[in-house]
C-alpha atoms as one frame of an Amber mdcrd trajectory, in Angstrom:
protein
  -2.806 -23.932 -16.270  -1.104 -23.201 -12.932   1.108 -20.089 -12.895   3.398
 -18.969 -10.095   4.149 -15.266  -9.805   7.145 -14.118  -7.769   7.385 -10.505
  -6.586   9.580  -7.999  -4.844  12.870  -6.253  -5.523  15.451  -5.913  -2.777
  12.495  -5.931  -0.377   8.798  -6.870  -0.150   9.139 -10.380  -1.568   5.879
 -12.141  -2.282   4.307 -14.978  -4.235   1.014 -15.603  -6.007  -0.620 -18.677
  -7.535  -2.986 -18.208 -10.475  -4.960 -21.034 -12.016  -6.971 -20.446 -15.187
  -6.805 -16.704 -14.577  -8.059 -16.854 -10.978  -5.845 -15.868  -8.064  -5.864
 -18.798  -5.655  -3.318 -17.737  -3.025  -1.028 -14.758  -2.473   1.121 -13.745
   0.474   3.960 -11.413   1.366   7.122 -12.978   2.699   7.146 -10.661   5.719
   4.011 -12.312   7.105   5.947 -15.555   7.405   9.451 -14.358   8.269   8.134
 -11.625  10.625  10.803  -9.310   9.170   9.069  -6.146   8.011   9.392  -5.577
   4.257  11.738  -8.613   4.156  14.659  -6.214   4.356  18.267  -7.443   4.463
  17.436 -11.141   4.269  20.626 -11.928   2.371  21.003 -15.645   1.707  17.919
 -16.329   3.847  15.871 -15.101   0.894  16.669 -18.413  -0.838  14.094 -20.128
   1.387  11.413 -18.445  -0.751   8.960 -18.659   2.120   6.030 -17.056   0.311
   6.440 -19.389  -2.677   6.209 -22.524  -0.568   3.410 -21.087   1.561   1.311
 -20.626  -1.580   2.118 -24.087  -2.898   1.433 -25.795   0.440  -1.814 -23.887
   0.955  -3.087 -24.924  -2.475  -1.825 -28.485  -2.136   0.681 -28.243  -4.978
   4.423 -28.538  -5.534   6.785 -26.830  -7.948   6.416 -29.830 -10.245   2.720
 -28.963 -10.644   3.482 -25.412 -11.805   3.296 -24.869 -15.576   4.836 -21.373
 -15.715   6.857 -19.170 -13.354   7.069 -15.407 -13.942   8.803 -12.671 -11.932
   9.971  -9.115 -12.440  13.563  -8.311 -13.304  14.232  -6.308 -10.139  14.415
  -9.667  -8.418  17.897  -9.654  -9.979  18.819  -7.441  -7.041  18.581 -10.589
  -4.937  18.397 -13.644  -7.212  18.629 -15.820  -4.111  14.834 -15.528  -3.825
  14.254 -17.580  -6.987  17.503 -19.577  -6.909  15.715 -22.923  -6.536  13.827
 -22.453  -9.798  16.223 -20.076 -11.572  16.234 -22.200 -14.741  12.449 -21.952
 -15.130  11.559 -18.359 -14.265  10.735 -15.736 -16.912  11.636 -12.200 -15.807
   9.655  -9.228 -17.121  10.037  -5.444 -16.780   9.411  -4.172 -13.235   6.985
  -1.374 -14.123   5.128  -3.680 -16.483   4.577  -6.127 -13.628   3.169  -3.221
 -11.568   0.874  -2.258 -14.451  -0.408  -5.820 -14.804  -1.043  -6.027 -11.055
  -3.386  -3.054 -11.245  -5.092  -3.252 -14.629  -5.704  -6.993 -14.910  -7.646
  -7.115 -11.609  -9.447  -3.807 -12.163 -13.142  -3.511 -13.138 -12.267  -1.594
 -16.320 -12.309  -2.725 -19.945  -9.819   0.054 -20.658  -7.804   2.403 -18.455
  -4.912   4.783 -18.277  -2.195   3.246 -16.113   0.285   5.308 -14.109   3.280
   3.652 -12.431   5.359   5.748 -10.019   7.928   4.396  -7.564  11.492   4.870
  -6.366  12.860   3.140  -9.427  12.242   0.114 -11.593  14.173  -1.888 -14.141
  17.741  -0.838 -14.885  19.346  -0.429 -18.299  23.079  -0.506 -19.060  23.276
   1.657 -22.168  26.972   2.544 -21.861  29.065  -0.345 -20.542  31.977   0.948
 -18.517  30.354   4.306 -17.655  29.766   5.294 -14.045  25.990   5.519 -14.496
  23.079   3.267 -15.421  19.576   4.229 -16.516  16.533   3.217 -14.507  12.801
   3.781 -14.984  11.041   6.003 -12.441   7.671   6.781 -14.088   5.887   4.832
 -16.804   2.666   5.789 -18.561   0.602   2.956 -20.064  -2.777   2.351 -21.656
  -4.592  -0.894 -20.991  -7.362  -2.392 -23.113  -8.552  -5.988 -23.050  -5.470
  -8.078 -22.364  -3.062  -5.556 -23.913  -0.953  -3.017 -22.035   0.752  -0.466
 -24.277   3.557   1.802 -23.117   2.928   5.490 -23.861   5.984   7.046 -22.276
   8.735   6.122 -19.838  10.918   8.402 -17.725  14.392   6.869 -17.549  16.812
   8.476 -15.137  20.449   8.221 -14.162  21.700   6.233 -11.197  25.300   5.782
 -10.097  26.608   2.291 -10.768  28.607   2.186  -7.528  25.782   3.716  -5.459
  22.507   2.398  -6.917  20.474   4.126  -4.206  21.517   7.515  -5.645  18.915
   8.126  -8.336  17.946  11.210 -10.297  14.491  12.206 -11.533  12.436  10.043
  -9.186   9.281  11.227  -7.418   9.497   8.244  -5.088  13.132   8.895  -4.161
  12.453  12.607  -3.716   9.794  11.821  -1.103  11.700   8.930   0.466  14.911
  10.921   0.920  13.024  13.858   2.384  11.510  11.458   4.936  14.897   9.948
   5.721  16.324  13.372   6.505  13.627  13.995   9.130  14.218  10.609  10.743
  12.051   7.997   9.036  13.552   4.725   7.736  13.465   3.628   4.103  10.079
   1.984   3.270   8.361   4.016   6.050   7.180   6.880   3.844   3.693   6.604
   5.341   5.053   8.330   8.431   5.904  11.390   6.358   2.358  11.402   5.023
   0.959  11.189   8.571   3.190  13.975   9.866   2.524  16.400   6.995  -0.837
  17.779   8.264   0.907  19.019  11.411   3.079  21.271   9.246   2.654  24.688
   7.651   3.409  26.212   4.263   6.711  27.593   5.570   8.956  25.583   3.201
   6.646  25.098   0.220   8.274  27.781  -1.931  11.768  26.655  -0.920  11.178
  23.081  -2.067  10.123  24.285  -5.519  13.855  24.770  -6.131  14.650  21.082
  -5.681  12.776  19.554  -8.624  10.711  20.378 -11.702   7.654  18.756 -13.270
   6.299  19.846 -16.647   3.022  19.271 -18.444   4.531  16.457 -20.530   4.950
  14.104 -17.591   8.660  14.745 -17.043   9.825  14.839 -13.421  13.370  16.142
 -12.942  15.571  16.171  -9.855  19.319  16.233 -10.390  21.949  14.922  -7.986
  22.801  18.551  -7.232  19.185  19.470  -6.440  18.833  16.470  -4.153  22.045
  17.326  -2.306  20.899  20.930  -1.894  17.601  19.687  -0.478  19.429  17.456
   2.010  21.692  20.319   3.106  18.721  22.649   3.546  16.828  20.184   5.760
  19.937  19.490   7.829  20.634  23.191   8.352  17.047  23.874   9.389  17.109
  21.049  11.942  20.336  22.437  13.421  18.375  25.561  14.349  16.056  23.639
  16.699  16.733  24.568  20.323  14.278  22.022  21.764  12.138  19.030  20.809
   9.029  21.096  20.106  10.845  23.269  17.587  12.474  20.195  16.039   9.070
  18.536  15.661   7.618  21.598  13.938  10.543  21.856  11.511  10.107  18.187
  10.599   6.363  18.665  10.196   6.914  21.698   7.954   9.372  19.708   5.820
   6.887  16.833   5.603   4.128  19.270   4.607   6.262  20.711   1.798   7.256
  17.224   0.607   3.658  16.004   0.598   2.477  19.160  -1.197   5.030  18.815
  -3.977   4.469  15.061  -4.299   0.775  15.776  -4.840   1.490  18.479  -7.413
   3.776  16.151  -9.368   1.315  13.251  -9.276  -1.563  15.471 -10.383   0.507
  16.692 -13.348   1.437  13.118 -14.234  -2.213  12.049 -14.075  -3.353  15.005
 -16.173  -0.681  14.178 -18.756  -1.808  10.584 -19.167  -5.445  11.681 -19.317
  -4.615  13.982 -22.221  -2.891  11.078 -23.965  -5.686   8.541 -23.435  -8.899
  10.568 -22.838  -9.990   7.626 -20.718 -12.095   8.214 -17.600 -10.545   5.240
 -15.756  -7.152   5.340 -14.035  -5.141   2.475 -12.536  -2.275   3.328 -10.183
   0.600   1.184  -8.911   4.147   1.483  -7.624   5.126   2.453  -4.099   3.990
   6.066  -4.533   0.441   4.783  -5.131   0.336   3.870  -1.433   0.209   7.615
  -0.692  -3.525   7.654  -0.088  -3.648  11.437   0.426  -2.222  12.038  -3.061
  -4.595   9.450  -4.540  -7.603  11.408  -3.309  -6.146  14.622  -4.739  -6.073
  12.942  -8.177  -9.829  12.400  -7.947 -10.299  16.032  -6.935  -7.962  17.657
  -9.476  -8.040  15.626 -12.701 -10.740  14.617 -15.212 -10.587  10.971 -14.109
 -13.931   9.709 -12.820 -12.796   6.291 -11.604  -9.584   5.272  -9.888  -8.323
   1.815  -8.971  -5.327   1.171  -6.733  -4.537  -2.451  -6.088  -4.067  -2.926
  -2.301  -0.524  -4.314  -2.706   0.492  -1.399  -4.922   4.128  -1.585  -3.786
   6.672  -4.165  -4.869   4.821  -7.019  -3.151   2.052  -6.646  -5.733   4.408
  -7.510  -8.585   3.886 -11.216  -7.865   0.223 -10.766  -8.809   1.162  -8.740
 -11.883   3.772 -11.276 -12.982   1.397 -14.222 -12.653  -1.363 -12.440 -14.555
   1.109 -11.373 -17.250   1.779 -15.066 -17.706  -1.928 -15.812 -18.078  -2.987
 -12.919 -20.304   0.146 -12.036 -22.284   2.395 -15.101 -22.468  -0.511 -17.519
 -22.779  -2.759 -15.077 -24.641  -5.977 -15.680 -22.724  -8.856 -13.257 -23.267
  -9.536 -10.899 -20.360 -12.929  -9.745 -19.118 -13.171  -6.924 -16.568 -13.845
  -8.051 -13.015 -17.550  -7.954 -12.160 -16.940  -7.805  -8.401 -14.336  -5.819
  -6.430 -10.867  -7.355  -6.277 -10.485  -9.386  -3.087  -7.287  -8.786  -1.102
  -8.102 -11.765   1.130  -5.760 -14.274  -0.457  -3.953 -16.017   2.407  -4.598
 -19.414   3.962  -8.057 -20.177   5.377  -7.846 -21.669   8.874 -10.418 -24.182
  10.091 -12.270 -23.590  13.349 -10.813 -26.865  14.615  -7.259 -25.583  13.965
  -7.955 -22.412  15.932  -9.586 -24.244  18.843  -6.740 -26.751  19.096  -4.221
 -23.903  19.259  -6.261 -22.092  21.916  -6.349 -25.260  24.023  -2.550 -25.172
  24.232  -2.903 -21.850  26.090  -6.020 -22.688  28.107  -4.252 -21.830  31.381
  -3.686 -18.262  30.109  -6.606 -17.598  27.761 -10.321 -18.028  28.413 -12.182
 -18.723  25.189 -15.748 -19.268  24.111 -17.773 -19.208  20.899 -20.887 -16.995
  21.118 -24.004 -17.949  19.190 -24.120 -14.484  17.601 -20.528 -13.298  17.385
 -21.409 -10.044  15.599 -23.807  -8.820  18.275 -21.505  -9.980  21.067 -18.386
  -8.343  19.656 -20.117  -5.099  18.688 -21.482  -4.888  22.251 -17.963  -5.394
  23.640 -16.619  -2.667  21.358 -19.394  -0.257  22.352 -18.414  -0.840  26.002
 -14.862   0.308  25.356 -13.108  -3.008  24.716 -10.383  -3.389  22.094 -10.896
  -6.350  19.753  -8.369  -8.444  17.862 -10.360  -9.524  14.797  -8.831 -12.606
  13.172 -11.184 -13.768  10.460 -10.982 -15.656   7.178  -7.992 -15.283   4.860
  -5.244 -12.739   5.481  -4.973  -9.592   3.363  -2.229  -8.833   0.900  -0.779
  -5.339   1.027   0.307  -3.069   3.895  -3.193  -2.165   5.128  -5.214  -4.284
   7.522  -8.562  -4.571   5.795 -10.728  -6.295   8.371  -9.468  -9.872   8.449
  -6.363  -9.199  10.565  -7.414  -6.027  12.347  -7.518  -4.363  15.725 -10.983
  -2.840  16.075 -12.291  -0.303  18.574 -14.962   2.331  19.138 -14.301   5.428
  17.015 -16.692   7.427  19.231 -14.277   7.320  22.170 -11.992  10.358  21.787
  -9.410   8.719  24.087  -9.259   5.478  22.120  -6.320   6.509  19.933  -4.165
   7.132  23.006  -5.388   3.987  24.741  -4.496   1.766  21.790  -1.138   3.482
  21.362  -0.244   3.025  25.045  -1.466  -0.561  25.367  -0.758  -2.090  21.953
   0.602  -0.076  19.055   3.261   2.188  20.616   3.247   4.408  17.526   4.166
   8.048  17.083   1.394  10.373  18.281   1.044  12.044  14.883   0.082   8.842
  13.062  -3.702   8.457  12.691  -5.856   5.363  12.966  -8.248   4.573  10.154
 -12.042   4.633  10.016 -13.892   1.672   8.532 -17.458   2.354   7.383 -20.436
   0.550   5.893 -20.568   1.240   2.160 -24.224   2.226   2.450 -23.355   4.940
   4.989 -20.055   6.197   3.567 -21.354   9.439   2.060 -23.063  10.388   5.342
 -19.683  10.613   7.077 -17.120  11.246   4.323 -16.885  13.715   1.454 -16.383
  10.827  -0.952 -18.718   9.127  -3.415 -16.025   6.820  -4.819 -15.512   3.519
  -2.926 -12.296   3.088  -0.938 -12.206  -0.669  -0.394  -8.465  -0.844   0.298
  -7.901   2.177   2.576  -6.078   4.053  -0.183  -8.057   7.311  -0.289  -8.085
  10.052   2.357 -11.161  12.307   2.055 -12.416  14.941   4.484 -14.791  13.768
   7.196 -17.951  15.879   7.251 -17.568  18.608   9.874 -20.769  17.659  11.693
 -19.575  14.034  12.056 -16.097  14.698  13.428 -17.255  14.891  17.036 -19.142
  11.617  16.617 -16.046   9.611  15.567 -13.175  11.689  17.033 -10.611   8.875
  17.413 -10.319   8.422  13.624 -10.253  12.112  12.644  -6.782  13.297  11.664
  -5.563  16.739  12.666  -6.638  18.148   9.281 -10.167  16.714   9.507  -9.571
  13.788   7.151  -9.636  10.006   7.511  -7.977   7.171   5.570 -11.252   5.410
   5.084 -11.993   1.782   4.278 -15.334   1.194   2.592 -16.849  -2.141   3.625
 -18.694  -3.882   0.824 -21.178  -6.601   1.770 -19.967  -8.981  -0.936 -16.255
  -8.315  -0.494 -16.192  -8.811   3.285 -19.585 -10.050   4.573 -18.266 -10.774
   8.081 -16.902  -7.277   8.661 -20.057  -5.846   7.106 -22.164  -7.872   9.554
 -20.084  -6.663  12.498 -20.414  -3.027  11.439 -24.141  -3.497  10.913 -24.523
  -4.946  14.414 -22.521  -2.042  15.850 -24.698   0.416  13.912 -27.842  -1.238
  15.301 -26.550  -0.745  18.847 -25.046   2.744  18.525 -26.526   4.308  15.367
 -22.899   4.845  14.192 -21.687   2.783  11.175 -17.967   3.470  11.759 -15.253
   1.640  13.706 -11.579   2.337  14.293  -9.459  -0.156  12.340  -5.709  -0.541
  12.712  -3.205  -3.195  11.755  -2.839  -6.457  13.663   0.694  -5.783  14.928
   2.872  -3.737  17.238   4.922  -0.823  15.947   7.758  -1.895  13.657   6.331
  -5.363  12.988   4.763  -6.679   9.777
């Protein structure tokens, strides 16, 4: 049984092929179009690039596909599935998120928390100026069943669908917009927050409420008051330094209140399920700082966040919904960590032939022991582009399409920013560590395979790996498992053998603003 899952909403289109319950290929459209988040594609979305990439990679055509499933937010741009519009089954958006997390998790049962900007829309009063849309959904998963516990439905204006009440995701996104960050770039707010102070924390308590029953509330009026407050504060800045600090203080307050709301939501669903396992999805689940705070401040012992937790991951959830729910197949928990490496595998011969086309510009060779050679180059201060195996799905580079460097060099962050990344100075680079050595460097016993947890780095280790230590002493760590990524594990091991340090700097394989 070959199932095609199609994902996205008005952005982050993706596709996934599942055969007999196994994910064979998955890719985000942006990797092919080179348009970050696939924003504003318009009619170009009808090319369905990710769909045909998956089919071509697996040697199949649409005629070979038995079932096509997507989420109903694709209705925001039906051009993406226009070519197979008569065959696709559309399911609830938050349900597709829930399936993307739970069905690939290692848990037999789990509480499932979905938090994003908004999900599926409901027209309960035809002719009225507002619609309803889901913003938080609480589920419980067991076996191949996902049961809804509670859903927060909120108002949105029909003529301005971006104006949404009662949304944690929109609260955080709009706050970031007001300090200068584009939509879908909420990670910048998270990176800026540690440079801030508590100055506005009390003030921002006025702009929303969150109770112990999982209800997040932010009215249109509260949101407008928040926008006016931020604007008025920024008008007070007499120079760039003051402006930066105001923005950092706003980001700090936004991050603080996001964390408080998420912790309350997680505690609510724990009380409803009494389950020690939690699965998270939706765009807010990409806030790796808040994810770690859940581990610290709730009774949950285990947490799983699928690496494509945003809308791109709904292609995986939709395909697996087809396998487990529509087709009724029995599910067994995964015995090994979920692999995000789901893109095309390139042959050595393909790579060498491409390099030959640029032989006048690029010198290339193949060392007998690539791990020792590359780790030696890194230890000598070189920056490495590490292109290996199948590409990752999700917004984090997880060691197959990564820029790697020596975390011991305290100047390395600035060097990479000046030469390659051209990012804002407040945005940190991530540490990647051998699983066996993780607890020696990080205050974290839980694995972080997908760079979605931000724990403190032990004080005595911060001077050893200064280029990956954020201003608040934390690091968005990636745990490298020997079975999940044996090549990256071998490279880190070789580097450890040379330097006695099991940590490298890992950042995404792109320039600023690119996918």
